Coordinates of C-alpha atoms and ligand atoms in Angstrom, one line a residue:
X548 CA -18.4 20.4 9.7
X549 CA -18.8 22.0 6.6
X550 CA -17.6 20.9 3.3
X551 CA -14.2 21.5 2.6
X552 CA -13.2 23.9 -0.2
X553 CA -9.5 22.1 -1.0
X554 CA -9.1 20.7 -3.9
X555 CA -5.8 19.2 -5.6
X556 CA -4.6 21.8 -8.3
X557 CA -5.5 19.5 -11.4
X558 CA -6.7 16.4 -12.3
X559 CA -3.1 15.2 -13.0
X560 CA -2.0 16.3 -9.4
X561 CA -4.8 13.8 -8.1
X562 CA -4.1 10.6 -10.0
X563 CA -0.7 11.6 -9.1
X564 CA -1.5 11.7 -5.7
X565 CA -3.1 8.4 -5.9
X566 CA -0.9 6.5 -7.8
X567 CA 1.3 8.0 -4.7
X568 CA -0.5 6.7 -2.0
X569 CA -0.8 3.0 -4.4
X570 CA 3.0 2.6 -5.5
X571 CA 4.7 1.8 -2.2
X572 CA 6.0 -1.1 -0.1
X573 CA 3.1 -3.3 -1.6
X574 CA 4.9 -3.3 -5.0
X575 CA 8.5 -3.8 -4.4
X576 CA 9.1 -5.4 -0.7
X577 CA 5.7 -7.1 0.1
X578 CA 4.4 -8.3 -3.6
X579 CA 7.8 -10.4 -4.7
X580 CA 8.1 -11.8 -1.2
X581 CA 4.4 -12.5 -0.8
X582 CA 4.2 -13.7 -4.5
X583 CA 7.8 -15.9 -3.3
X584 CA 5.6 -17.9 -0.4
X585 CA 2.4 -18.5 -2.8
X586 CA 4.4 -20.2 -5.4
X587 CA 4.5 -17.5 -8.3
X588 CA 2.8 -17.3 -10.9
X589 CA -1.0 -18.9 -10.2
X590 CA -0.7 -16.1 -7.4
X591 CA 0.0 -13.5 -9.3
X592 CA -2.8 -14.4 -11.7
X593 CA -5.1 -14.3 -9.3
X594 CA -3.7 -11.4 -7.8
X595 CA -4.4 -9.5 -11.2
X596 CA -8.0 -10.8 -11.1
X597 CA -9.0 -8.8 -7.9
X598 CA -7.5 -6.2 -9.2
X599 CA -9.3 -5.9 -12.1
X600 CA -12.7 -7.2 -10.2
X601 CA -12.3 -6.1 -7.1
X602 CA -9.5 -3.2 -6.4
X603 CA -11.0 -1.1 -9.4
X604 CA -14.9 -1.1 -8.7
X605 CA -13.8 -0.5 -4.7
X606 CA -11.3 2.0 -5.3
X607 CA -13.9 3.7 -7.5
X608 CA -16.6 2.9 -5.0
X609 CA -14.5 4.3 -1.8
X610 CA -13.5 7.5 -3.8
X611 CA -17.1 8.4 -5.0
X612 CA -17.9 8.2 -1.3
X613 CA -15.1 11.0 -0.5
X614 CA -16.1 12.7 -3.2
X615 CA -19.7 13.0 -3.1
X616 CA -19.6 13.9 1.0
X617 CA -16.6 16.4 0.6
X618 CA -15.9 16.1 4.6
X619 CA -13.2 14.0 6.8
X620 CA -14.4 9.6 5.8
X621 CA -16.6 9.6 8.9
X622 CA -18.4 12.9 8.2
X623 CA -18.7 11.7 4.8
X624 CA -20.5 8.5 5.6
X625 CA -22.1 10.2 8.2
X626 CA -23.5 12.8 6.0
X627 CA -24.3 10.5 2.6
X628 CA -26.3 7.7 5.3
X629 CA -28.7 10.8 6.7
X630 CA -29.3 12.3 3.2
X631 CA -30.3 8.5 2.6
X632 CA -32.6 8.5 5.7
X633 CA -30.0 5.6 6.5
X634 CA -28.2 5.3 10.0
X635 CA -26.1 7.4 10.8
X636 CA -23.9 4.6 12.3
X637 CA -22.2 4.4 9.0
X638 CA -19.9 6.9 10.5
X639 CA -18.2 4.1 12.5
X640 CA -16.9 2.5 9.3
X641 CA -14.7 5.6 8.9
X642 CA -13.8 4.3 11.9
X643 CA -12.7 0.8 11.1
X644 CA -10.4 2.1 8.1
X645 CA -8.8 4.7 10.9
X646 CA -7.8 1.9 12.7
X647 CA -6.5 -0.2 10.0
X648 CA -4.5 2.8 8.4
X649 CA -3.1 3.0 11.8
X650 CA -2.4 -0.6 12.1
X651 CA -0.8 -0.9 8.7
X652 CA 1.3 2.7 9.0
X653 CA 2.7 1.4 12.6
X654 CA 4.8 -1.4 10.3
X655 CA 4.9 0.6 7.4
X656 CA 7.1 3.0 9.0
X657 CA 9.8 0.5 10.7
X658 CA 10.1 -1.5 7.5
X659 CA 10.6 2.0 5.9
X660 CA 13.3 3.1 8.2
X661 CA 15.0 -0.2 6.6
X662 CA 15.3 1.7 3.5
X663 CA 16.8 4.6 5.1
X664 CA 19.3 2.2 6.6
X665 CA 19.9 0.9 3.2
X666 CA 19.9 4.1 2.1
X667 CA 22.7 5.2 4.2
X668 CA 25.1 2.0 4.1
X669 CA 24.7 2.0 -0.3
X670 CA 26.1 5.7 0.3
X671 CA 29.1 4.3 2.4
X672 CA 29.6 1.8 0.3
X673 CA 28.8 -0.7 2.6
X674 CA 27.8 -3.6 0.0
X675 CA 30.1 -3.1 -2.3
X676 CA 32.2 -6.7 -3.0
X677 CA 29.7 -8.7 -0.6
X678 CA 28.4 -11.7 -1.5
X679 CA 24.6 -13.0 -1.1
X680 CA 25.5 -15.0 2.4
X681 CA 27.4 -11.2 3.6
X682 CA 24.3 -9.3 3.0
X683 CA 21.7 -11.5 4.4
X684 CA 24.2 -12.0 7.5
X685 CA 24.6 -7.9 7.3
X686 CA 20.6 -7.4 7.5
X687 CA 20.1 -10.3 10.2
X688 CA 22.4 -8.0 12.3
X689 CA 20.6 -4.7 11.2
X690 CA 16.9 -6.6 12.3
X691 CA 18.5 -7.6 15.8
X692 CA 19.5 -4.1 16.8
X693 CA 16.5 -2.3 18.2
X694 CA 18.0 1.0 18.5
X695 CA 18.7 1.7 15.4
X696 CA 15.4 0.2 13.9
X697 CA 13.8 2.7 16.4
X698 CA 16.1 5.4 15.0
X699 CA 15.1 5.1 11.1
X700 CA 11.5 4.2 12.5
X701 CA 11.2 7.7 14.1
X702 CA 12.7 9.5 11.5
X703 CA 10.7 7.7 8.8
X704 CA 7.6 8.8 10.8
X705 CA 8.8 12.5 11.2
X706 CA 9.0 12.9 8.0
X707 CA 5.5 11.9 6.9
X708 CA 4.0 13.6 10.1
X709 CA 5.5 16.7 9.0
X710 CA 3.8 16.5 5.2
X711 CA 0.3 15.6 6.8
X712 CA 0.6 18.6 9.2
X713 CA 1.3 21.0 6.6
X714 CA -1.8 20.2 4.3
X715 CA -1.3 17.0 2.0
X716 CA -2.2 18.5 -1.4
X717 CA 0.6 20.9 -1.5
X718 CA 3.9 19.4 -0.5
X719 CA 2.7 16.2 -2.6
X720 CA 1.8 17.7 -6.1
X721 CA 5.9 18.5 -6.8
X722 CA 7.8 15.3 -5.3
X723 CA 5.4 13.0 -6.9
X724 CA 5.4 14.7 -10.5
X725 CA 9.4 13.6 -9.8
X726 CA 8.9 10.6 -8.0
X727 CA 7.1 8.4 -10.7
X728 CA 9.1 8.9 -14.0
X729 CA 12.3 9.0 -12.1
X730 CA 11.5 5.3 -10.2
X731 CA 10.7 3.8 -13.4
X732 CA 13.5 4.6 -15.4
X733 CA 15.6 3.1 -12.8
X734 CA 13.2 -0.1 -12.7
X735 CA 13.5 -0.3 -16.3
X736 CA 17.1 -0.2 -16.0
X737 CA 17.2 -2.9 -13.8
X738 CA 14.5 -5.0 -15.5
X739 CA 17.2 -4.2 -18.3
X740 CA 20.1 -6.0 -16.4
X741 CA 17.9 -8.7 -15.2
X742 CA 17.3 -9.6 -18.7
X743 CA 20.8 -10.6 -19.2
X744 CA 21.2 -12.5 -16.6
X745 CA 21.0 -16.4 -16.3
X746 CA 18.3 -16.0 -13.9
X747 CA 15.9 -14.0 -16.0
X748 CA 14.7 -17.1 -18.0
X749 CA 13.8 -19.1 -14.9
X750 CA 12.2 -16.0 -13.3
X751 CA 9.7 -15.3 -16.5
X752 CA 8.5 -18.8 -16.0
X753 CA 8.5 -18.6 -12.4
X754 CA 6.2 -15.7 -12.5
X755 CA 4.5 -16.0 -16.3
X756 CA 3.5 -20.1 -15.7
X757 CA 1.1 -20.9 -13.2
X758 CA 1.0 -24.2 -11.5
X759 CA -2.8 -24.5 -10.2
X760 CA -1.5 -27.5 -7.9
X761 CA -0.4 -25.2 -5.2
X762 CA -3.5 -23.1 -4.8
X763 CA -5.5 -23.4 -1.9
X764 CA -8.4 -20.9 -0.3
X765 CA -5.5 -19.3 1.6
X766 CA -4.0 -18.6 -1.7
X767 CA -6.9 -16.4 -2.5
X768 CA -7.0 -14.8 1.0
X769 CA -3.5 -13.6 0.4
X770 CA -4.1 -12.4 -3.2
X771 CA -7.3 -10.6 -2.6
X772 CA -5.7 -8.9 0.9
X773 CA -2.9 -7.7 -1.8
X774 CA -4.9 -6.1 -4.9
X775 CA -6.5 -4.4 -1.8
X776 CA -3.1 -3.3 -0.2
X777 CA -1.7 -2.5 -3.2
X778 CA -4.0 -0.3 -4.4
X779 CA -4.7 1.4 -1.0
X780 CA -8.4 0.5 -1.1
X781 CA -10.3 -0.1 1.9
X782 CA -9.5 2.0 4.7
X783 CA -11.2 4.8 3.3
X784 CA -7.6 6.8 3.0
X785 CA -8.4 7.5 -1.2
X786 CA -11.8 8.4 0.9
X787 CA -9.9 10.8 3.0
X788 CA -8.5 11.9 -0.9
X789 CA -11.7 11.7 -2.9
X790 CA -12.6 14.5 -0.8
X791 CA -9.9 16.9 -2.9
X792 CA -10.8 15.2 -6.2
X793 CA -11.4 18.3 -8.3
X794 CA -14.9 18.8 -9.7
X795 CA -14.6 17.7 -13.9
X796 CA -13.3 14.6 -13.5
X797 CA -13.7 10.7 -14.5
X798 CA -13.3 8.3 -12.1
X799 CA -12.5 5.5 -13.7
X800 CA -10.3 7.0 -16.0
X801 CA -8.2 8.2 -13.4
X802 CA -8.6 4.6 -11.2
X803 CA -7.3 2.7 -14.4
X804 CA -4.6 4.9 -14.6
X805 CA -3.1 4.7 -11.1
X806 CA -3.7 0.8 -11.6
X807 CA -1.7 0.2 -14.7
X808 CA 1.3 2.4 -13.1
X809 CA 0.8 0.4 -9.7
X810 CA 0.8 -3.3 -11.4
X811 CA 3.4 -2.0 -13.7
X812 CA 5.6 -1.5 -10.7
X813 CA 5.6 -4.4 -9.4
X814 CA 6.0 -6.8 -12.3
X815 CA 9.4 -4.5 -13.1
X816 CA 10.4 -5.4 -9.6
X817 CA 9.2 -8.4 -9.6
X818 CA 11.3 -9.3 -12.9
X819 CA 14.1 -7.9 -11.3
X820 CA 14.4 -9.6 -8.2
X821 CA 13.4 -12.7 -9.1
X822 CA 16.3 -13.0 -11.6
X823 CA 18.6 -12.3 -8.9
X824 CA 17.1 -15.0 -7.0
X825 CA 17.5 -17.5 -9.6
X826 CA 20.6 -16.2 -10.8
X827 CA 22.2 -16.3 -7.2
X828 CA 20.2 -19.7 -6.7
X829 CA 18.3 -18.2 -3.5
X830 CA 14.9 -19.6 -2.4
X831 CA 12.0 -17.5 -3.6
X832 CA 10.0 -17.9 -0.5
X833 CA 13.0 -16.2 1.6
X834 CA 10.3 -13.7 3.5
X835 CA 10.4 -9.8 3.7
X836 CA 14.1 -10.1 3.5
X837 CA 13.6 -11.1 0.0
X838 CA 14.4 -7.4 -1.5
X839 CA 16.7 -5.9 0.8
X840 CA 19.3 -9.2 0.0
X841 CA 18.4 -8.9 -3.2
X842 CA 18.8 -5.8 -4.9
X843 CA 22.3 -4.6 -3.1
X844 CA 23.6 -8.1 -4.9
X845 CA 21.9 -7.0 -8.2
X846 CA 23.3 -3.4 -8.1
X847 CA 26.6 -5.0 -7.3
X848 CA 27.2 -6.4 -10.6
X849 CA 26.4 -3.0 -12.2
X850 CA 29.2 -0.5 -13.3
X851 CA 28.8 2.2 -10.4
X852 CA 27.0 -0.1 -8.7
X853 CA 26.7 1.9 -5.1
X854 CA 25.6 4.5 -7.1
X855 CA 22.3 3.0 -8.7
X856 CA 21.5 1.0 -5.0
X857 CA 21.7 4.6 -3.3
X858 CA 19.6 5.9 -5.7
X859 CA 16.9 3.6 -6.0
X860 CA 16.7 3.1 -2.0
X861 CA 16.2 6.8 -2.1
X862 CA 13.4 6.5 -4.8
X863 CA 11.7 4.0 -2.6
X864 CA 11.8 6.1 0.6
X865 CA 9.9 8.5 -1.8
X866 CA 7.7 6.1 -2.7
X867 CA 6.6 5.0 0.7
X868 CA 7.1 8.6 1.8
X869 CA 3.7 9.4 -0.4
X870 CA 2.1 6.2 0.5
X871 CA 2.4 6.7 4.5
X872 CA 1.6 10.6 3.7
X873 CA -2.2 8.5 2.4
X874 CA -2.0 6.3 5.4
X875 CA -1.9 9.0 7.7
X876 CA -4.2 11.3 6.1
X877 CA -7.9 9.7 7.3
X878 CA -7.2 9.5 11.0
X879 CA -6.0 12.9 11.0
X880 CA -8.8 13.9 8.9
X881 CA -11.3 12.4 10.9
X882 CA -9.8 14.4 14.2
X883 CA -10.1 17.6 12.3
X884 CA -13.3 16.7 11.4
X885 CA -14.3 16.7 15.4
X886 CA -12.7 20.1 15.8
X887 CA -8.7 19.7 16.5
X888 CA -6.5 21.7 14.8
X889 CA -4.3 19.9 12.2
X890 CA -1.0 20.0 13.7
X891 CA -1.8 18.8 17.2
X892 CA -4.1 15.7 15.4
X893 CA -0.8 15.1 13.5
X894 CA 1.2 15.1 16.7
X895 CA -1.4 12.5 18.0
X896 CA -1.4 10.4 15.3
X897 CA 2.4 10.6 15.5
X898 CA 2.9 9.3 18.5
X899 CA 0.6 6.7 18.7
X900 CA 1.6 5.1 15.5
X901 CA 5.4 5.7 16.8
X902 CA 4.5 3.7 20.1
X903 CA 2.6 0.7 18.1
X904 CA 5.6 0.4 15.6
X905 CA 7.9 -0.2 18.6
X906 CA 5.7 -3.8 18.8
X907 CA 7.4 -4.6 15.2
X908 CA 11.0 -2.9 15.8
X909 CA 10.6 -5.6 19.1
X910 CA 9.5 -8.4 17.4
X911 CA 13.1 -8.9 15.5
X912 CA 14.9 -8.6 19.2
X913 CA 13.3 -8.7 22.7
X914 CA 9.6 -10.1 21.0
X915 CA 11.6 -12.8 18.9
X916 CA 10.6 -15.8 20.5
X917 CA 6.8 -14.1 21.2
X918 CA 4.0 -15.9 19.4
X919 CA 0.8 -14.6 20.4
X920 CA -1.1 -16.3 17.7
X921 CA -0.9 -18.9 15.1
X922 CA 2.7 -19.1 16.2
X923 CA 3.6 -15.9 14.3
X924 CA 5.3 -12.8 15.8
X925 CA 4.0 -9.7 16.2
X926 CA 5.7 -8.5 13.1
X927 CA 3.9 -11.4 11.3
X928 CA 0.9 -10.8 12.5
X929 CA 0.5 -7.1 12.5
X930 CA 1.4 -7.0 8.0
X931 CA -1.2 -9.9 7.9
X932 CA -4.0 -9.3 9.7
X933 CA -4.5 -6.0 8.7
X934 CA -3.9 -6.4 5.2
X935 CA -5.6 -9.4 4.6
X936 CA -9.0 -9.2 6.3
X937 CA -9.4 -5.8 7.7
X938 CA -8.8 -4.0 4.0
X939 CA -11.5 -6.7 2.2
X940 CA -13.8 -6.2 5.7
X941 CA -13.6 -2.4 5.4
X942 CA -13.9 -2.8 1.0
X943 CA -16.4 -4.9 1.5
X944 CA -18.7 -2.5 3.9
X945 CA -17.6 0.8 1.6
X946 CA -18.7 -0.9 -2.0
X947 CA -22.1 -1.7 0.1
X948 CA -22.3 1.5 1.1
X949 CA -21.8 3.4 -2.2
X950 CA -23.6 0.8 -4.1
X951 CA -26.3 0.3 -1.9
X952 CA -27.2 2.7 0.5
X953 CA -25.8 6.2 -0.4
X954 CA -28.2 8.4 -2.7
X955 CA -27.1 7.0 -6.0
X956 CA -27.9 10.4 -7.8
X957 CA -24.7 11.4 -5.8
X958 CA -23.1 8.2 -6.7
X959 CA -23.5 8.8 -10.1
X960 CA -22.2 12.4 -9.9
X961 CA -19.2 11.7 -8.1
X962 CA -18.7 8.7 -10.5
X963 CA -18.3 11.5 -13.4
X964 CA -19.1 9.3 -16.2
X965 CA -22.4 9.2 -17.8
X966 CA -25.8 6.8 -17.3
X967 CA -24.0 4.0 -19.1
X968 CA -20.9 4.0 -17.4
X969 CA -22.6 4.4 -13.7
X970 CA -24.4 1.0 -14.4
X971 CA -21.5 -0.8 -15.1
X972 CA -20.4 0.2 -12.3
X973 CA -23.2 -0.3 -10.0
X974 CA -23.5 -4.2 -11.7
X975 CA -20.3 -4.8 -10.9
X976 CA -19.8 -4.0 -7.5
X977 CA -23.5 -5.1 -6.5
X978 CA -23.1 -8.4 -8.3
X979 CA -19.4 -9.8 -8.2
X980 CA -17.3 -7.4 -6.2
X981 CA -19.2 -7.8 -3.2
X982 CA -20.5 -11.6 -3.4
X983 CA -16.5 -11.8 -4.4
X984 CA -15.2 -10.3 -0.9
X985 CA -17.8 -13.0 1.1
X986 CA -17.1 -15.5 -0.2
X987 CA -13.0 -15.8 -0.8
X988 CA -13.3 -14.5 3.0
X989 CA -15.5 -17.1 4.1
X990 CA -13.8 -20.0 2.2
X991 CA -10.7 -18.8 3.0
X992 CA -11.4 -17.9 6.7
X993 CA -13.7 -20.7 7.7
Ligands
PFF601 N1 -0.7 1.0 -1.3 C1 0.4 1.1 -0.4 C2 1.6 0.2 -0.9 O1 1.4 -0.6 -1.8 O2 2.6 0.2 -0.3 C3 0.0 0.7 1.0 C4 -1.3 1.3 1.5 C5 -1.5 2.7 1.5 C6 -2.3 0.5 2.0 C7 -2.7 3.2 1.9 C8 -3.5 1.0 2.5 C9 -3.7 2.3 2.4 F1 -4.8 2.8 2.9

């Protein structure tokens, strides 16, 4: 295939378009209760680190790739490795992030469709005098109901299917220029209210004062899988995006952009949910039911309370809308590439992401008592695994690429900063990004 001729219609629309497919779940459900189980603030510390060492060079590195090759991520790597009279078998990484994207997108989706459940009950006022025992007991019930997990699940995944069928660079220009300044006034707000709350104090220090005591190589395994899932880096979907990147562009100003919006995000939530916690006197390491008992208790005390909830679940489902729109985009990119049209590969991706997610929906009800692995569920297994060693295998294998093996004449170019700034960034990536990826993997792993 040729290379392809769209572009996103400014530079804004495309750090909007990445700072889509980066604000998502990974700031407000999985960081505060991932951050929860690794004891707060040493994780978060070291969370930040990879960001800054890791996420940035990679996300740079896995967008140069896209842009430089200008095709679907396997014809990319494809084409870059034979211009470098490398192997072709490159192509097979573009592979690898497919089926990671697909992995992560088939739980992405159900625990999405809890938002539109959310969603739905905050506008019947379903929450409104409950207590923090009547919601947790409310969403226990929800979680044991597979029917209508699989209804919001489909839905959910109609919805993005839809978006990634028509052509993502036009339906996501307009609902993200909304999207961000909308969902941070109403995080602000509620940062606002947390702040006068008794739990606030407690919840700074939780979060602001690490305690090193609790930090093991596991610790690092979690943080690093989470700068990488937070920023979407790894699975070559920005790939599948660099490929639109418009032609006068920087790089890195564009990457440090989307990552001070992204972080920003999830210390707002973070600062919000946490003083619920402490305020209600709930355990931080509650799970991924940590938000969705949460935040209907924090509205609650908030004059038109049901109001704010509804909204902000509806923000959210925007916000994972755009980031499952990203997660979708590479495999149905790469089945264009090999010559299907775009709305039967989005029909095919579709379905078999529908069919995988029914393994999570089943893993609150029929799958409960299943533990194929490390005595976690399906559910457990399928946001970890993924996440946490498939996004640093597949960053790891795309920083080598771009900094090693692609022309770097092209790497430069696509890079779109001058000499100076393209040595940094090689340095970086050759020098502690990638020794970084080995070895918090093989500590943490072996
Ligand atoms: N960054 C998204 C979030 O924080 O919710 C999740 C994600 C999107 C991960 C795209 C990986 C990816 F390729």
């Amino acid at each position: 295939m040729n290379a392809t001729q769209e572009r996103w219609g400014s530079r804004r629309a495309f750090i909007l378009a990445v700072t889509g497919a980066a604000v998502g779940l990974g700031n407000i459900w999985r960081f505060p209760y991932i951050t929860g189980e690794n004891g707060g603030a040493a994780f978060l510390l070291l969370y930040v680190a990879f960001v800054l060492l890791l996420g940035l060079p990679v996300m740079m590195a896995e967008i140069l790739v896209g842009r430089a090759g200008r095709r679907s991520p396997m014809q990319s790597l494809g084409y870059l490795a034979t211009q470098a009279g490398a192997s072709r078998h490159w192509r097979w990484l573009g592979l690898f992030g497919a089926f990671t994207v697909f992995c992560i997108l088939s739980f992405y989706s159900v625990v999405s469709g809890w938002f539109i459940e959310f969603f739905v009950a905050s506008v019947n006022g379903n929450f409104v005098g409950l207590g923090a025992a009547e919601v947790a007991a409310g969403f226990e019930t929800f979680l044991a109901d597979p029917r209508r997990m699989t209804f919001t699940h489909t839905l959910f995944l109609f919805m993005t299917m839809t978006v990634v069928a028509a052509g993502v660079s036009k339906g996501l220009e307009r609902l993200n220029n909304l999207l961000m300044p909308l969902l941070y006034l109403l995080l602000l707000l509620l940062a606002g209210y947390a702040a006068t709350t008794e739990g606030f104090g407690p919840a700074l220090v939780w979060l602001f004062r690490p305690d090193f005591a609790a930090v093991t190589p596991l610790v690092f395994v979690h943080a690093m899988g989470h700068a990488f899932f937070t920023l979407a880096v790894g699975a070559c979907a920005l790939m599948a995006y660099g490929a639109y990147m418009p032609e006068r562009q920087s790089l890195p100003h564009a990457v440090g952009a989307v990552a001070v919006l992204d972080v920003g995000v999830a210390l707002l939530a973070g600062i919000a949910i946490f003083s619920v916690v402490f305020t209600q006197g709930m355990d931080p390491a509650e799970g991924p039911g940590l938000m969705f008992v949460t935040l209907p208790i924090a509205f609650a005390e908030l004059p038109w309370g049901a109001l704010w909830l509804s909204l902000f679940f509806l923000l959210l489902l925007l916000a994972t809308w755009t980031s499952s729109i990203n997660l979708a985009e590479p495999m149905v990119a790469n089945l264009q590439g090999r010559g299907m049209g775009r709305g039967r590969a989005a029909a095919a991706v579709g379905i078999s992401v529908w069919v995988m997610g029914l393994l999570s929906v089943f893993s609150f009800s029929y799958l409960a008592e299943w533990r194929p692995l490390f005595n976690m569920t399906a559910f457990d297994l399928i946001t970890t695994i993924p996440t946490e060693i498939f996004l640093p295998l597949g960053g790891l294998l795309i920083a080598v690429f771009a900094a090693w093996i692609m022309p770097q004449e092209l790497a430069k170019a696509a890079l779109g900063t001058g000499e100076t700034g393209f040595r940094l960034w090689q340095v970086v990536v050759r020098w502690i990004s990638i020794p970084l990826v080995v070895l918090v993997l093989v500590a943490g792993l072996v």
